[in-house]
PDB file of C-alpha atoms and ligand atoms in Angstrom:
ATOM      1  CA  MET A   1      10.781  14.570   2.253  1.00 37.00           C
ATOM      2  CA  LYS A   2       9.264  14.409  -1.177  1.00 40.00           C
ATOM      3  CA  PRO A   3       6.025  16.332  -1.572  1.00 41.00           C
ATOM      4  CA  PRO A   4       2.965  14.107  -1.544  1.00 42.00           C
ATOM      5  CA  THR A   5       2.225  12.770  -4.997  1.00 45.00           C
ATOM      6  CA  THR A   6      -1.259  12.828  -6.402  1.00 48.00           C
ATOM      7  CA  ALA A   7      -2.888  11.251  -9.411  1.00 45.00           C
ATOM      8  CA  THR A   8      -5.282   8.652 -10.633  1.00 46.00           C
ATOM      9  CA  PRO A   9      -3.120   5.556 -11.177  1.00 47.00           C
ATOM     10  CA  ARG A  10      -3.111   4.051 -14.618  1.00 48.00           C
ATOM     11  CA  ARG A  11      -3.845   0.403 -15.211  1.00 45.00           C
ATOM     12  CA  GLY A  12      -0.637  -1.391 -14.487  1.00 45.00           C
ATOM     13  CA  SER A  13       1.169  -4.518 -15.487  1.00 44.00           C
ATOM     14  CA  ALA A  14      -0.854  -7.180 -13.656  1.00 42.00           C
ATOM     15  CA  GLY A  15      -0.590 -10.477 -15.424  1.00 42.00           C
ATOM     16  CA  ARG A  16       3.198 -10.642 -15.643  1.00 45.00           C
ATOM     17  CA  HIS A  17       4.890 -13.315 -13.622  1.00 43.00           C
ATOM     18  CA  THR A  18       8.366 -14.293 -12.527  1.00 39.00           C
ATOM     19  CA  ALA A  19       9.878 -17.197 -10.650  1.00 38.00           C
ATOM     20  CA  GLY A  20       8.258 -15.711  -7.533  1.00 45.00           C
ATOM     21  CA  VAL A  21       4.502 -15.610  -7.875  1.00 48.00           C
ATOM     22  CA  ARG A  22       2.139 -15.549 -10.785  1.00 46.00           C
ATOM     23  CA  ALA A  23       0.138 -12.328 -10.617  1.00 45.00           C
ATOM     24  CA  GLN A  24      -2.933 -13.186 -12.608  1.00 47.00           C
ATOM     25  CA  ASP A  25      -6.540 -13.774 -11.561  1.00 47.00           C
ATOM     26  CA  SER A  26      -7.168 -16.132 -14.417  1.00 45.00           C
ATOM     27  CA  ALA A  27      -4.507 -18.720 -13.511  1.00 46.00           C
ATOM     28  CA  PRO A  28      -6.657 -21.316 -11.738  1.00 56.00           C
ATOM     29  CA  ALA A  29      -3.733 -23.372 -10.452  1.00 58.00           C
ATOM     30  CA  ASP A  30      -2.114 -20.493  -8.666  1.00 57.00           C
ATOM     31  CA  PRO A  31      -4.332 -17.441  -8.386  1.00 84.00           C
ATOM     32  CA  LEU A  32      -3.117 -14.301  -6.748  1.00 96.00           C
ATOM     33  CA  VAL A  33      -5.890 -12.878  -4.625  1.00 97.00           C
ATOM     34  CA  VAL A  34      -5.998  -9.385  -3.172  1.00 97.00           C
ATOM     35  CA  ARG A  35      -8.330  -9.387  -0.175  1.00 96.00           C
ATOM     36  CA  PRO A  36      -8.820  -7.720   3.221  1.00 96.00           C
ATOM     37  CA  VAL A  37      -6.250  -8.768   5.809  1.00 97.00           C
ATOM     38  CA  ARG A  38      -7.151 -11.460   8.352  1.00 96.00           C
ATOM     39  CA  ARG A  39      -5.785 -11.811  11.844  1.00 95.00           C
ATOM     40  CA  GLY A  40      -3.904 -14.949  10.759  1.00 96.00           C
ATOM     41  CA  ASP A  41      -1.996 -12.910   8.121  1.00 97.00           C
ATOM     42  CA  LEU A  42      -0.447 -10.582  10.653  1.00 97.00           C
ATOM     43  CA  ALA A  43       2.729 -12.564  11.395  1.00 97.00           C
ATOM     44  CA  GLN A  44       3.568 -12.651   7.671  1.00 98.00           C
ATOM     45  CA  VAL A  45       2.816  -8.936   7.273  1.00 97.00           C
ATOM     46  CA  ILE A  46       5.150  -8.209  10.194  1.00 97.00           C
ATOM     47  CA  ALA A  47       7.844 -10.368   8.590  1.00 97.00           C
ATOM     48  CA  ILE A  48       7.536  -8.621   5.201  1.00 97.00           C
ATOM     49  CA  ASP A  49       7.709  -5.215   6.879  1.00 97.00           C
ATOM     50  CA  ALA A  50      10.765  -6.340   8.851  1.00 96.00           C
ATOM     51  CA  THR A  51      12.599  -7.179   5.621  1.00 94.00           C
ATOM     52  CA  VAL A  52      12.160  -3.554   4.529  1.00 88.00           C
ATOM     53  CA  THR A  53      12.584  -1.715   7.853  1.00 91.00           C
ATOM     54  CA  GLY A  54      14.710  -4.183   9.831  1.00 93.00           C
ATOM     55  CA  LEU A  55      12.274  -3.904  12.746  1.00 93.00           C
ATOM     56  CA  GLU A  56       9.598  -6.285  14.017  1.00 93.00           C
ATOM     57  CA  LYS A  57       7.051  -3.799  15.310  1.00 93.00           C
ATOM     58  CA  ARG A  58       4.500  -6.228  16.715  1.00 95.00           C
ATOM     59  CA  ASP A  59       2.555  -3.766  18.899  1.00 96.00           C
ATOM     60  CA  TYR A  60       2.416  -1.260  16.067  1.00 96.00           C
ATOM     61  CA  TRP A  61       1.054  -3.859  13.652  1.00 96.00           C
ATOM     62  CA  ARG A  62      -1.545  -5.070  16.129  1.00 95.00           C
ATOM     63  CA  SER A  63      -2.848  -1.534  16.472  1.00 95.00           C
ATOM     64  CA  VAL A  64      -2.799  -1.037  12.676  1.00 96.00           C
ATOM     65  CA  TYR A  65      -4.825  -4.235  12.373  1.00 96.00           C
ATOM     66  CA  ARG A  66      -7.381  -3.012  14.918  1.00 94.00           C
ATOM     67  CA  ARG A  67      -7.753   0.338  13.163  1.00 93.00           C
ATOM     68  CA  TYR A  68      -7.631  -0.700   9.517  1.00 94.00           C
ATOM     69  CA  GLY A  69      -8.053  -4.446   9.320  1.00 92.00           C
ATOM     70  CA  ASP A  70     -11.030  -4.878  11.518  1.00 77.00           C
ATOM     71  CA  SER A  71     -12.765  -1.561  11.060  1.00 75.00           C
ATOM     72  CA  GLY A  72     -15.653  -2.508   8.783  1.00 82.00           C
ATOM     73  CA  HIS A  73     -15.318   0.937   7.154  1.00 87.00           C
ATOM     74  CA  VAL A  74     -14.784   1.212   3.395  1.00 88.00           C
ATOM     75  CA  GLU A  75     -12.766   4.365   4.162  1.00 93.00           C
ATOM     76  CA  ARG A  76     -10.072   2.296   5.914  1.00 95.00           C
ATOM     77  CA  GLN A  77      -8.305  -0.394   3.948  1.00 97.00           C
ATOM     78  CA  PHE A  78      -5.693  -2.983   4.888  1.00 97.00           C
ATOM     79  CA  LEU A  79      -5.372  -5.417   1.975  1.00 97.00           C
ATOM     80  CA  VAL A  80      -3.043  -8.336   1.413  1.00 98.00           C
ATOM     81  CA  ALA A  81      -1.939 -10.102  -1.760  1.00 98.00           C
ATOM     82  CA  HIS A  82      -2.158 -13.815  -1.139  1.00 97.00           C
ATOM     83  CA  ALA A  83      -0.766 -16.649  -3.266  1.00 95.00           C
ATOM     84  CA  ARG A  84       0.347 -20.215  -2.663  1.00 92.00           C
ATOM     85  CA  GLU A  85      -1.081 -20.024   0.860  1.00 93.00           C
ATOM     86  CA  ARG A  86       1.162 -17.167   1.850  1.00 96.00           C
ATOM     87  CA  VAL A  87       0.991 -13.415   2.075  1.00 98.00           C
ATOM     88  CA  VAL A  88       3.209 -11.858  -0.604  1.00 98.00           C
ATOM     89  CA  GLY A  89       2.406  -8.187  -0.113  1.00 98.00           C
ATOM     90  CA  PHE A  90       0.143  -5.649   1.535  1.00 98.00           C
ATOM     91  CA  VAL A  91      -1.189  -2.132   1.166  1.00 98.00           C
ATOM     92  CA  ILE A  92      -2.763   0.153   3.762  1.00 98.00           C
ATOM     93  CA  GLY A  93      -4.577   3.434   3.385  1.00 98.00           C
ATOM     94  CA  GLU A  94      -7.637   5.454   4.166  1.00 97.00           C
ATOM     95  CA  VAL A  95      -9.876   8.271   3.036  1.00 97.00           C
ATOM     96  CA  ARG A  96      -9.162  11.468   4.967  1.00 95.00           C
ATOM     97  CA  ASP A  97     -11.601  14.380   4.926  1.00 95.00           C
ATOM     98  CA  TRP A  98     -10.578  18.005   4.559  1.00 93.00           C
ATOM     99  CA  GLU A  99      -7.135  17.657   6.070  1.00 90.00           C
ATOM    100  CA  PHE A 100      -4.763  20.424   5.002  1.00 90.00           C
ATOM    101  CA  GLY A 101      -7.832  22.048   3.440  1.00 92.00           C
ATOM    102  CA  SER A 102      -8.089  19.245   0.878  1.00 92.00           C
ATOM    103  CA  PRO A 103     -11.412  17.772  -0.182  1.00 94.00           C
ATOM    104  CA  PRO A 104     -11.685  14.101   0.852  1.00 96.00           C
ATOM    105  CA  CYS A 105      -9.063  11.934  -0.835  1.00 97.00           C
ATOM    106  CA  GLY A 106      -7.485   8.502  -0.413  1.00 98.00           C
ATOM    107  CA  TRP A 107      -4.056   8.223   1.210  1.00 97.00           C
ATOM    108  CA  VAL A 108      -1.811   5.217   0.685  1.00 98.00           C
ATOM    109  CA  PHE A 109       0.555   5.110   3.600  1.00 96.00           C
ATOM    110  CA  ALA A 110       2.176   1.692   3.272  1.00 97.00           C
ATOM    111  CA  ILE A 111       2.799  -0.710   0.412  1.00 98.00           C
ATOM    112  CA  ASP A 112       5.235  -3.623   0.487  1.00 98.00           C
ATOM    113  CA  VAL A 113       5.812  -6.700  -1.634  1.00 98.00           C
ATOM    114  CA  LYS A 114       7.906  -9.628  -0.434  1.00 97.00           C
ATOM    115  CA  PRO A 115      11.360  -9.189  -1.997  1.00 96.00           C
ATOM    116  CA  ASP A 116      11.357 -12.526  -3.851  1.00 96.00           C
ATOM    117  CA  CYS A 117       7.947 -11.756  -5.371  1.00 96.00           C
ATOM    118  CA  ARG A 118       8.637  -8.280  -6.732  1.00 97.00           C
ATOM    119  CA  GLN A 119       8.479  -7.106 -10.339  1.00 97.00           C
ATOM    120  CA  ALA A 120       5.649  -9.510 -11.081  1.00 97.00           C
ATOM    121  CA  GLY A 121       2.815  -6.982 -11.010  1.00 97.00           C
ATOM    122  CA  ILE A 122       1.784  -7.555  -7.387  1.00 98.00           C
ATOM    123  CA  GLY A 123       2.424  -3.974  -6.267  1.00 98.00           C
ATOM    124  CA  THR A 124       0.301  -2.801  -9.193  1.00 98.00           C
ATOM    125  CA  ARG A 125      -2.501  -5.170  -8.196  1.00 98.00           C
ATOM    126  CA  LEU A 126      -2.401  -3.937  -4.599  1.00 98.00           C
ATOM    127  CA  LEU A 127      -2.519  -0.286  -5.631  1.00 98.00           C
ATOM    128  CA  ASP A 128      -5.325  -0.958  -8.108  1.00 98.00           C
ATOM    129  CA  ALA A 129      -7.319  -2.711  -5.377  1.00 97.00           C
ATOM    130  CA  ILE A 130      -7.002   0.041  -2.799  1.00 97.00           C
ATOM    131  CA  CYS A 131      -7.824   2.670  -5.439  1.00 98.00           C
ATOM    132  CA  ALA A 132     -10.971   0.703  -6.298  1.00 97.00           C
ATOM    133  CA  SER A 133     -11.949   0.831  -2.615  1.00 96.00           C
ATOM    134  CA  PHE A 134     -11.308   4.554  -2.495  1.00 96.00           C
ATOM    135  CA  ARG A 135     -13.564   5.013  -5.510  1.00 96.00           C
ATOM    136  CA  LEU A 136     -16.253   3.014  -3.729  1.00 94.00           C
ATOM    137  CA  ALA A 137     -15.825   5.348  -0.771  1.00 94.00           C
ATOM    138  CA  GLY A 138     -16.598   8.224  -3.126  1.00 95.00           C
ATOM    139  CA  VAL A 139     -13.214   9.878  -3.701  1.00 96.00           C
ATOM    140  CA  ARG A 140     -11.499  10.514  -7.024  1.00 96.00           C
ATOM    141  CA  LYS A 141      -7.975  11.353  -5.871  1.00 97.00           C
ATOM    142  CA  VAL A 142      -5.224   9.321  -4.231  1.00 98.00           C
ATOM    143  CA  ARG A 143      -2.099  10.621  -2.518  1.00 97.00           C
ATOM    144  CA  THR A 144       0.957   9.214  -0.864  1.00 97.00           C
ATOM    145  CA  MET A 145       4.227  10.363   0.696  1.00 96.00           C
ATOM    146  CA  LEU A 146       7.665   8.858   0.222  1.00 95.00           C
ATOM    147  CA  GLY A 147      11.204   9.246   1.389  1.00 93.00           C
ATOM    148  CA  ARG A 148      13.206  11.548  -0.878  1.00 93.00           C
ATOM    149  CA  ASP A 149      15.923   8.898  -1.293  1.00 95.00           C
ATOM    150  CA  ASN A 150      13.578   5.953  -1.895  1.00 95.00           C
ATOM    151  CA  THR A 151      14.010   5.744  -5.651  1.00 97.00           C
ATOM    152  CA  LEU A 152      12.395   2.290  -5.796  1.00 97.00           C
ATOM    153  CA  ILE A 153       9.076   3.399  -4.385  1.00 97.00           C
ATOM    154  CA  LEU A 154       9.277   6.609  -6.443  1.00 97.00           C
ATOM    155  CA  SER A 155       9.779   4.569  -9.639  1.00 98.00           C
ATOM    156  CA  PHE A 156       6.852   2.381  -8.688  1.00 98.00           C
ATOM    157  CA  PHE A 157       4.432   5.229  -7.981  1.00 98.00           C
ATOM    158  CA  ARG A 158       5.551   7.111 -11.087  1.00 98.00           C
ATOM    159  CA  SER A 159       4.920   3.972 -13.139  1.00 98.00           C
ATOM    160  CA  GLN A 160       1.355   4.021 -11.852  1.00 98.00           C
ATOM    161  CA  GLY A 161       0.822   7.561 -13.066  1.00 98.00           C
ATOM    162  CA  MET A 162       1.326   9.409  -9.779  1.00 98.00           C
ATOM    163  CA  MET A 163       3.021  12.803  -9.934  1.00 97.00           C
ATOM    164  CA  ALA A 164       4.031  15.619  -7.582  1.00 95.00           C
ATOM    165  CA  GLY A 165       0.941  17.262  -6.126  1.00 95.00           C
ATOM    166  CA  PRO A 166       0.098  20.691  -4.752  1.00 93.00           C
ATOM    167  CA  PHE A 167       1.171  20.041  -1.119  1.00 94.00           C
ATOM    168  CA  ILE A 168       4.640  20.019   0.441  1.00 93.00           C
ATOM    169  CA  PRO A 169       5.561  18.553   3.839  1.00 93.00           C
ATOM    170  CA  LEU A 170       7.273  20.777   6.440  1.00 96.00           C
ATOM    171  CA  GLU A 171       8.967  19.663   9.659  1.00 96.00           C
ATOM    172  CA  MET A 172      11.194  20.851  12.504  1.00 98.00           C
ATOM    173  CA  ASP A 173      12.945  19.334  15.493  1.00 98.00           C
ATOM    174  CA  LEU A 174      11.128  19.877  18.780  1.00 97.00           C
ATOM    175  CA  GLY A 175      14.193  19.453  20.961  1.00 95.00           C
ATOM    176  CA  THR A 176      13.932  18.138  24.507  1.00 83.00           C
TER     177      THR A 176
HETATM  178  C1  COA B 201       7.646  -0.692  -4.625  1.00 54.15           C
HETATM  179  C2  COA B 201       7.085  -2.114  -4.580  1.00 54.15           C
HETATM  180  C3  COA B 201       5.801  -2.126  -3.743  1.00 54.15           C
HETATM  181  C4  COA B 201       6.760  -2.505  -6.021  1.00 54.15           C
HETATM  182  O1  COA B 201       6.151  -3.784  -6.004  1.00 54.15           O
HETATM  183  P1  COA B 201       6.228  -4.746  -7.286  1.00 54.15           P
HETATM  184  O2  COA B 201       5.284  -5.859  -7.056  1.00 54.15           O
HETATM  185  O3  COA B 201       7.645  -5.087  -7.579  1.00 54.15           O
HETATM  186  O4  COA B 201       5.678  -3.735  -8.412  1.00 54.15           O
HETATM  187  P2  COA B 201       5.207  -4.100  -9.886  1.00 54.15           P
HETATM  188  O5  COA B 201       5.770  -5.408 -10.303  1.00 54.15           O
HETATM  189  O6  COA B 201       3.734  -3.945  -9.956  1.00 54.15           O
HETATM  190  O7  COA B 201       5.940  -2.968 -10.731  1.00 54.15           O
HETATM  191  C5  COA B 201       5.235  -1.937 -11.384  1.00 54.15           C
HETATM  192  C6  COA B 201       6.225  -0.951 -11.931  1.00 54.15           C
HETATM  193  O8  COA B 201       6.986  -0.351 -10.858  1.00 54.15           O
HETATM  194  C7  COA B 201       8.294  -0.028 -11.349  1.00 54.15           C
HETATM  195  N1  COA B 201       9.287  -0.807 -10.601  1.00 54.15           N
HETATM  196  C8  COA B 201       9.059  -1.880  -9.818  1.00 54.15           C
HETATM  197  N2  COA B 201      10.213  -2.337  -9.307  1.00 54.15           N
HETATM  198  C9  COA B 201      11.180  -1.538  -9.800  1.00 54.15           C
HETATM  199  C10 COA B 201      12.602  -1.506  -9.640  1.00 54.15           C
HETATM  200  N3  COA B 201      13.246  -2.402  -8.858  1.00 54.15           N
HETATM  201  N4  COA B 201      13.295  -0.537 -10.267  1.00 54.15           N
HETATM  202  C11 COA B 201      12.662   0.371 -11.046  1.00 54.15           C
HETATM  203  N5  COA B 201      11.308   0.389 -11.242  1.00 54.15           N
HETATM  204  C12 COA B 201      10.594  -0.558 -10.617  1.00 54.15           C
HETATM  205  C13 COA B 201       8.344  -0.463 -12.808  1.00 54.15           C
HETATM  206  O9  COA B 201       7.984   0.640 -13.618  1.00 54.15           O
HETATM  207  C14 COA B 201       7.259  -1.538 -12.848  1.00 54.15           C
HETATM  208  O10 COA B 201       6.707  -1.686 -14.132  1.00 54.15           O
HETATM  209  P3  COA B 201       7.471  -2.627 -15.232  1.00 54.15           P
HETATM  210  O11 COA B 201       7.758  -3.919 -14.531  1.00 54.15           O
HETATM  211  O12 COA B 201       6.490  -2.729 -16.332  1.00 54.15           O
HETATM  212  O13 COA B 201       8.721  -1.899 -15.577  1.00 54.15           O
HETATM  213  C15 COA B 201       8.131  -3.128  -4.023  1.00 54.15           C
HETATM  214  O14 COA B 201       9.336  -2.974  -4.730  1.00 54.15           O
HETATM  215  C16 COA B 201       8.425  -2.914  -2.560  1.00 54.15           C
HETATM  216  O15 COA B 201       7.721  -3.445  -1.694  1.00 54.15           O
HETATM  217  N6  COA B 201       9.439  -2.109  -2.252  1.00 54.15           N
HETATM  218  C17 COA B 201       9.734  -1.729  -0.898  1.00 54.15           C
HETATM  219  C18 COA B 201       8.623  -0.815  -0.467  1.00 54.15           C
HETATM  220  C19 COA B 201       9.034   0.246   0.475  1.00 54.15           C
HETATM  221  O16 COA B 201      10.132   0.789   0.446  1.00 54.15           O
HETATM  222  N7  COA B 201       8.090   0.577   1.321  1.00 54.15           N
HETATM  223  C20 COA B 201       8.304   1.619   2.272  1.00 54.15           C
HETATM  224  C21 COA B 201       7.388   2.796   2.005  1.00 54.15           C
HETATM  225  S1  COA B 201       5.694   2.398   2.327  1.00 54.15           S
END
């Protein structure tokens, strides 16, 4: 596993658009909105996740919704990017206090954009939005973790200004 990365993301490339979805607040005909998830979004979130993981984890997503979507806590965020009456991406994360001896910081633990809507600035918008929520919650640092071989997500986070941080993950098999 790649060590968690840590940084304050830079302003990204929101405003670009492709054939997929226009990623710009100021386009009145087709605005992209980043907002908290609603129960009615869940089926589309599950479908987007399934395109990345190949699994439809319905029970998992229902419990994520209960914990992050419906929590009413600024520390827990489950946001969707919504355009043309459909969900085109999502981001999930939360503020964790003093874990691993770290002062409170925001963790992004999932971000996905629908494949036909990528490279239009939507991932940047989602990350910007969750970072704004983390700031509101009082933290000034954001971290994430990614698969060592996932060069796409690494390129994305690097483009946002995130870099290797001071922590490394360790693991071992527990056997039977
Ligand atoms: C990573 C991801 C969220 C990026 O979303 P996106 O909407 O395409 O991102 P943006 O358009 O905001 O791109 C911002 C920057 O990321 C980088 N980037 C995005 N897609 C890239 C690609 N295919 N190759 C290289 N760099 C890329 C670029 O630097 C880009 O800036 P640029 O367009 O000015 O060059 C999206 O590709 C995705 O959902 N991938 C699968 C996610 C995944 O594996 N999740 C599992 C772990 S949670």
